[in-house]
Structures are given as structure tokens and as C-alpha cells.
Tab-separated table of C-alpha atoms in Angstrom:
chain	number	residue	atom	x	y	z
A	21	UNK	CA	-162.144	-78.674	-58.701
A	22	UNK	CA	-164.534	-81.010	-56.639
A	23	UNK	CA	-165.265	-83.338	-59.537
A	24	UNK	CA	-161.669	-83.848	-60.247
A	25	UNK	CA	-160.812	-84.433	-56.718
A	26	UNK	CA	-164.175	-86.928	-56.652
A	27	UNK	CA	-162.511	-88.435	-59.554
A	28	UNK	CA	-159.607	-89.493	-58.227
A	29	UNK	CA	-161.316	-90.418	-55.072
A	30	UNK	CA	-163.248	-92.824	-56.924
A	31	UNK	CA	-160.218	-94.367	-59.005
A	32	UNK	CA	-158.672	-94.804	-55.507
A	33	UNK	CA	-161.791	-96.485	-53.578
A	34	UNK	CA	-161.711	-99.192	-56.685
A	35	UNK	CA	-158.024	-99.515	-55.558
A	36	UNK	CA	-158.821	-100.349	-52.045
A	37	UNK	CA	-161.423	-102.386	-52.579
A	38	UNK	CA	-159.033	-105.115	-54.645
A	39	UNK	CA	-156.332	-105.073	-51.925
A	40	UNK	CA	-155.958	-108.046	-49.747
A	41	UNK	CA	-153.493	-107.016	-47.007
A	42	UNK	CA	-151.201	-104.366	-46.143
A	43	UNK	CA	-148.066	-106.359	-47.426
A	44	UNK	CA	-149.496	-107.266	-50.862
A	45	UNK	CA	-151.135	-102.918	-51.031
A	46	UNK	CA	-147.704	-101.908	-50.482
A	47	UNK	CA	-146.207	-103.619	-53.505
A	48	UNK	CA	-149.105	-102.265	-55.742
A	49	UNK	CA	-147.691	-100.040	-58.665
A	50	UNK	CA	-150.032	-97.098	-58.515
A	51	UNK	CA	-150.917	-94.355	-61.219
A	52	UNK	CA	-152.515	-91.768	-59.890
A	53	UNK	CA	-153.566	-87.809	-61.043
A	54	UNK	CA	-153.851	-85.236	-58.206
A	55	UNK	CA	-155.298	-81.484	-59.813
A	56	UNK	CA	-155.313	-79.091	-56.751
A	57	UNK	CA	-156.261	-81.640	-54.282
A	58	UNK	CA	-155.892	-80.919	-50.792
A	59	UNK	CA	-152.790	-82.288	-49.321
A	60	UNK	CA	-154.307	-83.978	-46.199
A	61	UNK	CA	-157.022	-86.077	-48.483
A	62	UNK	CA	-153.690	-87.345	-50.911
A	63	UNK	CA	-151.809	-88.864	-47.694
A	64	UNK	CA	-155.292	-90.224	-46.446
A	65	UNK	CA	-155.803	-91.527	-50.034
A	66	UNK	CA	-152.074	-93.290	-50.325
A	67	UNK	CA	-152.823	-94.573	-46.158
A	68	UNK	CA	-155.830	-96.420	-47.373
A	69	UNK	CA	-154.319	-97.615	-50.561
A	70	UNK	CA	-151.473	-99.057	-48.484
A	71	UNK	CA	-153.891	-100.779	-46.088
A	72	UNK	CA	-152.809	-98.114	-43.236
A	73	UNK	CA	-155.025	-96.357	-40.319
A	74	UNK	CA	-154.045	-92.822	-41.579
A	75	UNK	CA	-153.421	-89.953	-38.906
A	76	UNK	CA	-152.664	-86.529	-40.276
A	77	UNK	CA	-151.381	-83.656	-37.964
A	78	UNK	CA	-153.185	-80.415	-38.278
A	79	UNK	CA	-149.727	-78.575	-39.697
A	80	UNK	CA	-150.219	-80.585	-42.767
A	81	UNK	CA	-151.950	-78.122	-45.237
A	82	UNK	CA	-151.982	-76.651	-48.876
A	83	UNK	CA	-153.343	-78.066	-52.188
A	84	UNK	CA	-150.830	-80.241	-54.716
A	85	UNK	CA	-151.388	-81.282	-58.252
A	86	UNK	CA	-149.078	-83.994	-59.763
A	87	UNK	CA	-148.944	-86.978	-61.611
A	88	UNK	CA	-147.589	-90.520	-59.501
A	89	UNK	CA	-146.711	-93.246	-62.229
A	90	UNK	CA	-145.032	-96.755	-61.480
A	91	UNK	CA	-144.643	-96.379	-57.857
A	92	UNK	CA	-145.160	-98.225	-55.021
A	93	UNK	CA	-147.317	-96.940	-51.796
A	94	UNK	CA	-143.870	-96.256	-50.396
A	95	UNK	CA	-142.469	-94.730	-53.155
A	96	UNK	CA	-145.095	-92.673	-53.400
A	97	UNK	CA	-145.387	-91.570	-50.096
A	98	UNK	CA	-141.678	-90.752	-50.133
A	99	UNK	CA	-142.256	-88.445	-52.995
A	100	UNK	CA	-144.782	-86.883	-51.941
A	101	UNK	CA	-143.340	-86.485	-48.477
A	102	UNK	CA	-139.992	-84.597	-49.497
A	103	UNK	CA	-141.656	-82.545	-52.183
A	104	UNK	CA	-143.995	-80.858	-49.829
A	105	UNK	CA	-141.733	-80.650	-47.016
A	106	UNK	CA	-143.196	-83.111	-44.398
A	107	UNK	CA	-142.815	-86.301	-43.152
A	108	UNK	CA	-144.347	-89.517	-42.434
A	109	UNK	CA	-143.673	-92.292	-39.760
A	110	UNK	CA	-145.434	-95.813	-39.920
A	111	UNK	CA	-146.313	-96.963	-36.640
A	112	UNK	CA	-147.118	-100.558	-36.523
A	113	UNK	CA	-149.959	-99.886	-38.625
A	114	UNK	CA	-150.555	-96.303	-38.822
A	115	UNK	CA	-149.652	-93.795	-41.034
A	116	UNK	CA	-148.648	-90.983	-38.989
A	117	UNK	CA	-147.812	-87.495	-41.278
A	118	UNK	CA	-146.658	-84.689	-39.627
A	119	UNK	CA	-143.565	-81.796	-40.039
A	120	UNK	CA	-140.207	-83.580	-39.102
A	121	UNK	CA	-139.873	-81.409	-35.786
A	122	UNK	CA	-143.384	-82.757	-34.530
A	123	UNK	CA	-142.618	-86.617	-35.381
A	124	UNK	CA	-138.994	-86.040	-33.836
A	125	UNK	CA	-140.733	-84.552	-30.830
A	126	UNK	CA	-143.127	-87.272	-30.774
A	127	UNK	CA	-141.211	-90.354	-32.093
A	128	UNK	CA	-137.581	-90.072	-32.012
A	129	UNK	CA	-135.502	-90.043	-29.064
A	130	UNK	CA	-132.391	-87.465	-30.355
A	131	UNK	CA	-128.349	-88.925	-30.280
A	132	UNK	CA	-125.615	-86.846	-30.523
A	133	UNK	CA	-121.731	-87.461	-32.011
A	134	UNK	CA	-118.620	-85.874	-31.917
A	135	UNK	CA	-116.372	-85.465	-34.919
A	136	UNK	CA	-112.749	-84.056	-34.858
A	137	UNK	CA	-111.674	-82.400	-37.467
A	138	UNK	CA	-108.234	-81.990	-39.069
A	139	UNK	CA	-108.038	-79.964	-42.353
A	140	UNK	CA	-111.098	-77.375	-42.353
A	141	UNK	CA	-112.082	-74.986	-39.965
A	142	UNK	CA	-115.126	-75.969	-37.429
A	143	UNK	CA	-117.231	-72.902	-38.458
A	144	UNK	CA	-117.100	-74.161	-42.394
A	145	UNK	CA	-117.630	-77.390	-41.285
A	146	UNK	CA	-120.742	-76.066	-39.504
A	147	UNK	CA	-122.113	-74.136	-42.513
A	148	UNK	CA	-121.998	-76.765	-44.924
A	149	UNK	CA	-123.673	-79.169	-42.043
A	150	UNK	CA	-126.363	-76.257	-42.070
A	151	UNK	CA	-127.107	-76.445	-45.522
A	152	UNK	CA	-126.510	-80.566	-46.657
A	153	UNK	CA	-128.385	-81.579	-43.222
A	154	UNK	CA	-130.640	-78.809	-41.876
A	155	UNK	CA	-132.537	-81.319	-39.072
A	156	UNK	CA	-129.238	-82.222	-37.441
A	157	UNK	CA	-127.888	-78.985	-35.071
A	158	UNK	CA	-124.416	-78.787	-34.134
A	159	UNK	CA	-122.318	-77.120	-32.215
A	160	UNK	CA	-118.498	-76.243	-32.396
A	161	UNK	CA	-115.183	-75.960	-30.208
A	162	UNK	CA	-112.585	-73.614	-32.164
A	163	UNK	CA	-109.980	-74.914	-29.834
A	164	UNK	CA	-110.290	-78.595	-29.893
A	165	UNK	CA	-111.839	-78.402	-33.979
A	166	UNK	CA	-114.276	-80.563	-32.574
A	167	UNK	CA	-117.868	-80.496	-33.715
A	168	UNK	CA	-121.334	-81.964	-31.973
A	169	UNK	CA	-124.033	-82.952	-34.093
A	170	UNK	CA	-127.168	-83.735	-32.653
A	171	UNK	CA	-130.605	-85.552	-33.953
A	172	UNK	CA	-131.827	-88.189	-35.357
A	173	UNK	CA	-129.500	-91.069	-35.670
A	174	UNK	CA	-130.088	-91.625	-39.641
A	175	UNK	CA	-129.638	-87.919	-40.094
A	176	UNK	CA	-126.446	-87.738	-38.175
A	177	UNK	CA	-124.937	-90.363	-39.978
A	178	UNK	CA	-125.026	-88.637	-43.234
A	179	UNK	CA	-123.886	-85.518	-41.503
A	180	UNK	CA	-120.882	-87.348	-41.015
A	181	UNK	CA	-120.203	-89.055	-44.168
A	182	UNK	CA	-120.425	-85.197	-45.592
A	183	UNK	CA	-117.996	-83.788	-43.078
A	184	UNK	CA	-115.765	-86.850	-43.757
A	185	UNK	CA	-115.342	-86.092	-47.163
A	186	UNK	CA	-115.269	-82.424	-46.760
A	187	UNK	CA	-112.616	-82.592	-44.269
A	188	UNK	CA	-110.175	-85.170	-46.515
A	189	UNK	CA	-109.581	-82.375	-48.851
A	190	UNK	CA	-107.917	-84.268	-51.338
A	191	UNK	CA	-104.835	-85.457	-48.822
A	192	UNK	CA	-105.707	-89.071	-49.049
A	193	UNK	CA	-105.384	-91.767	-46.537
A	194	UNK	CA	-102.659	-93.697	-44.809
A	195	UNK	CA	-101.547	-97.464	-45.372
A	196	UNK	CA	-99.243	-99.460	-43.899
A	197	UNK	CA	-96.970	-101.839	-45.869
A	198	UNK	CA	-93.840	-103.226	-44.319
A	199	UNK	CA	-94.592	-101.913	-41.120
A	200	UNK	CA	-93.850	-98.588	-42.375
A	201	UNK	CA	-96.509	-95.935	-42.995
A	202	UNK	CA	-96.661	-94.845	-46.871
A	203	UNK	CA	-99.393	-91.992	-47.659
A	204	UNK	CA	-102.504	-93.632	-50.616
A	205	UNK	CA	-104.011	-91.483	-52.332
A	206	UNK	CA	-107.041	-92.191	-54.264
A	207	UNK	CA	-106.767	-91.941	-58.104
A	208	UNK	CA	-108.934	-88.812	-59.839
A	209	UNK	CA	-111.136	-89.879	-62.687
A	210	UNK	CA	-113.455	-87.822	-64.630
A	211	UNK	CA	-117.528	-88.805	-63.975
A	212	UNK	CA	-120.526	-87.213	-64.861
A	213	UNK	CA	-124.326	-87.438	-64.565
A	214	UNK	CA	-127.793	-85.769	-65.380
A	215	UNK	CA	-129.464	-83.371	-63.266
A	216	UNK	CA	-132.775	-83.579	-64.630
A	217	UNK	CA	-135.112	-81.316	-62.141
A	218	UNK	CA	-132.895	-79.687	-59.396
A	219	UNK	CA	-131.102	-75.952	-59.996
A	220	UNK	CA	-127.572	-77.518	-61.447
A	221	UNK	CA	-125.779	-74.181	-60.163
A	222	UNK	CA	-126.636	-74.928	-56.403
A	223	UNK	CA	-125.469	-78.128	-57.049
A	224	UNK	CA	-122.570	-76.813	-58.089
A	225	UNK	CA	-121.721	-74.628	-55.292
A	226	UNK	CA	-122.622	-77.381	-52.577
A	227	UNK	CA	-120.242	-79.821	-54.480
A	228	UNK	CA	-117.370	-77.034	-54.642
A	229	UNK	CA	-117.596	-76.265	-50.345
A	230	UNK	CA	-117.629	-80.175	-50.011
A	231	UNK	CA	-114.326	-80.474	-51.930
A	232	UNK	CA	-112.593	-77.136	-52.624
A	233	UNK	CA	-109.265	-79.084	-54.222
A	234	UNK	CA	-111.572	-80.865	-56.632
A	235	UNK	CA	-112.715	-79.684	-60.114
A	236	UNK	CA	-116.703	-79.544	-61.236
A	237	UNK	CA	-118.592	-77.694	-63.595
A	238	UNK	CA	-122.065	-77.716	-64.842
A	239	UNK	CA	-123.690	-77.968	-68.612
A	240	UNK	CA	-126.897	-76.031	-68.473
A	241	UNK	CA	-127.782	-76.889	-72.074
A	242	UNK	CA	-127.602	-80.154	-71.361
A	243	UNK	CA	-128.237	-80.714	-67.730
A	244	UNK	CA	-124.579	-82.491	-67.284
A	245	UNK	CA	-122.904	-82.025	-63.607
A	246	UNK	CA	-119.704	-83.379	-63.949
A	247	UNK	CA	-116.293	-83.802	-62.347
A	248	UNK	CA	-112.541	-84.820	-61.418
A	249	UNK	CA	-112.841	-86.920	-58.126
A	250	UNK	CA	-112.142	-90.229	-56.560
A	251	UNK	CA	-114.718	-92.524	-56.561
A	252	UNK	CA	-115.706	-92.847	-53.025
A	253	UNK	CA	-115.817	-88.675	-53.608
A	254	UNK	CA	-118.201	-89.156	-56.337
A	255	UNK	CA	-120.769	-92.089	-54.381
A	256	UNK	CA	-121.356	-88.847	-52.402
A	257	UNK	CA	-121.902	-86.304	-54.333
A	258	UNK	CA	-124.486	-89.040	-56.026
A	259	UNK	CA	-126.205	-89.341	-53.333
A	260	UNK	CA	-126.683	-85.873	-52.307
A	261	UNK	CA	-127.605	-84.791	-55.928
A	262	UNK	CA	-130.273	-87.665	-55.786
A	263	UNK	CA	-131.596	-86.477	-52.686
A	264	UNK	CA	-132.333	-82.821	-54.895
A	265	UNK	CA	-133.347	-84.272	-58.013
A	266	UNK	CA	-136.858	-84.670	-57.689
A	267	UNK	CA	-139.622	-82.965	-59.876
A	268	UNK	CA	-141.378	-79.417	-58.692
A	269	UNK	CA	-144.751	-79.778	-57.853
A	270	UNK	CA	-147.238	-76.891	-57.527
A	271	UNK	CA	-148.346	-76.115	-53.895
A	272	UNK	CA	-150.877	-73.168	-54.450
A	273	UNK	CA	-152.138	-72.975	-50.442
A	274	UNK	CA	-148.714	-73.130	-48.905
């Protein structure tokens, strides 16, 4: 185990060595093998290849082994990040890695929204926020079907494109032409996509809570989600399945 890991130590040292600033490090495409390497020394590693101080919280444990091809620092730091469950946060020119609740305790300052809702109750709205966007909390009003959603600003955002969409149900939209109101509603078209590493049946069952009137169904064979939506429906459910679709890495000491 120690001569890989020396290995790839040495592969990245050679790295650093050619890098001229942090600008022209972070636009480096990198290759890089990790067997069972601890997970502290591959964020140091990826710091210093990006021209980065590097300062690694003490939370940040457990061993990975994967394979990083064509990426950027920041790709691969991303990657890395979301696979093990932690997070990073550049700081003028640190590298600061950490679990989310310790860098929102230590970096963020938390916002909070309010979203009315019209056609779903406030405690489904609250169970799917639970599930799509597990940093942001909320809390509900039965009477009022108001919701509060609290944390991070970018996290709260998405929140609320989800309970947009999940709340539109299919009814569509209003438009006025004439000066009289006449109800729009978006055409359904059939789309599909690959699902090439996440569990295509969760995906599934997210998809169906976020639009109960819609029709979806999943090819295991062939790792096909697909669907009858509209297509500001379907940007969505893009960009959650993208957000799941990332490889499985091995984490032996977590």
C-alpha cells in the first residue's frame, strides 16, 4: 500500500513542479490513480496541484481508490468532494475541506425564504425538500401552506426550483392575451436519457413525488430513464439526475 501511495505522490510532485501559477494549475487536465490512499493526503495532493495552501479539518477521514482522467483541479476536486460526502471552500488562496455543516458554520452566513404553496400539501412538500435538498431545513404552516427554507443561499435556490415544479402539478400557467386571462399549458413530449452509475429505481421514485400527474419509467437493461413531460419539467429532472450520476468509489475506512 505505501509504495503505491509513494507512487502517486511522486507522479504528483513532477506535476507541481511544472506549474507556473494557480490560474494556469487549475486548467491542467490531470490523470491520476488513487489505490487505498488516505483521503486527507488526495485533497492535499489536488491543493498543491492547483497551486493552493491546503487546510484539511480533522473530520475528513477514510481511504479512497479511484481513477481521475481528463479533469481539471476543479473538476476533480468536485468529484471527489460529492463522492465522499464532504466539501471544500477556496478561500482566497486556500483550500479549505471540511463536512458541509463545519464550512457552513464557519463560512456561510445562513438565508431563509418563504414559499406558498397552492396544489400540494406543506408536509409533502417538506418530505421531498428532505430528500432532493438535505442541507436546507424547513419548516411548515398547515394553515397558511406556507413553507420556510433555511441555509445556504445556492442550496435554497434549488430547493425552490424543486418545490416549484412539484407544486405546478401539471395545471400549467396563466397568460394574458386581450386583456383577458386564458390558462397555457405546456405541451408533453416524450424524452429520455442514460443513467449510467446511480440506482435508476430511486430515480424513479424521486421523479414520480416531483410530478405525480406525469408518466416515467425506467429500462434496467439498458439504463434508459425516460418520460412524458414539458420541457422546463424535464431541465429539472436533468439536473437532479446529474447531480446522482456519478461513479461509486470504494471508501474502506469510512
Amino acid at each position: 500500500m505505501m509504495k503505491r501511495q509513494m507512487v502517486v505522490s511522486l507522479l504528483v510532485i513532477a506535476l507541481v513542479l511544472g506549474i507556473a501559477s494557480v490560474s494556469f494549475a487549475n486548467q491542467r487536465v490531470l490523470n491520476m490513480e488513487f489505490k487505498d490512499a488516505p483521503l486527507v493526503d488526495v485533497f492535499q495532493i489536488l491543493g498543491d496541484v492547483g497551486g493552493y495552501n491546503v487546510l484539511v479539518d480533522p473530520s475528513v477521514q477514510g481511504t479512497v481508490s479511484f481513477y481521475l482522467r481528463d479533469l481539471t483541479v476543479i473538476e476533480a476536486l468536485e468529484l471527489v468532494a460529492k463522492t465522499t460526502g464532504f466539501s471544500y471552500r477556496v478561500v482566497e488562496n486556500t483550500l479549505v475541506v471540511a463536512t458541509s455543516e463545519r464550512l457552513i458554520q464557519e463560512f456561510s452566513i445562513e438565508e431563509f425564504s418563504f414559499v406558498f404553496l397552492n396544489n400540494v400539501s406543506v408536509a409533502d412538500a417538506q418530505a421531498l425538500i428532505g430528500i432532493v435538498s438535505p442541507l436546507v431545513r424547513s419548516y411548515t404552516d398547515a394553515e397558511r401552506q406556507l413553507i420556510v427554507l433555511y441555509g445556504k443561499s445556492e442550496d435554497i435556490d434549488g430547493a425552490k426550483v424543486v418545490l416549484e415544479q412539484y407544486d405546478r402539478r401539471g395545471v400549467g400557467v396563466t397568460a394574458v392575451a386581450n386583456g383577458e386571462e386564458d390558462p397555457v399549458v405546456d405541451r408533453v413530449e416524450s424524452y429520455n436519457m442514460g443513467v449510467y452509475y446511480a440506482d435508476g429505481q430511486d430515480i424513479l421514485r424521486l421523479v414520480r413525488q416531483m410530478y405525480p400527474n406525469r408518466e416515467f419509467g425506467w429500462d434496467g437493461q439498458v439504463r434508459l430513464f425516460y418520460g412524458k413531460t414539458t420541457a422546463n419539467e424535464w431541465t429539472a429532472i436533468q439536473d437532479l439526475v446529474n447531480e446522482r450520476d456519478l461513479p461509486t468509489f470504494t471508501l474502506p475506512g469510512m
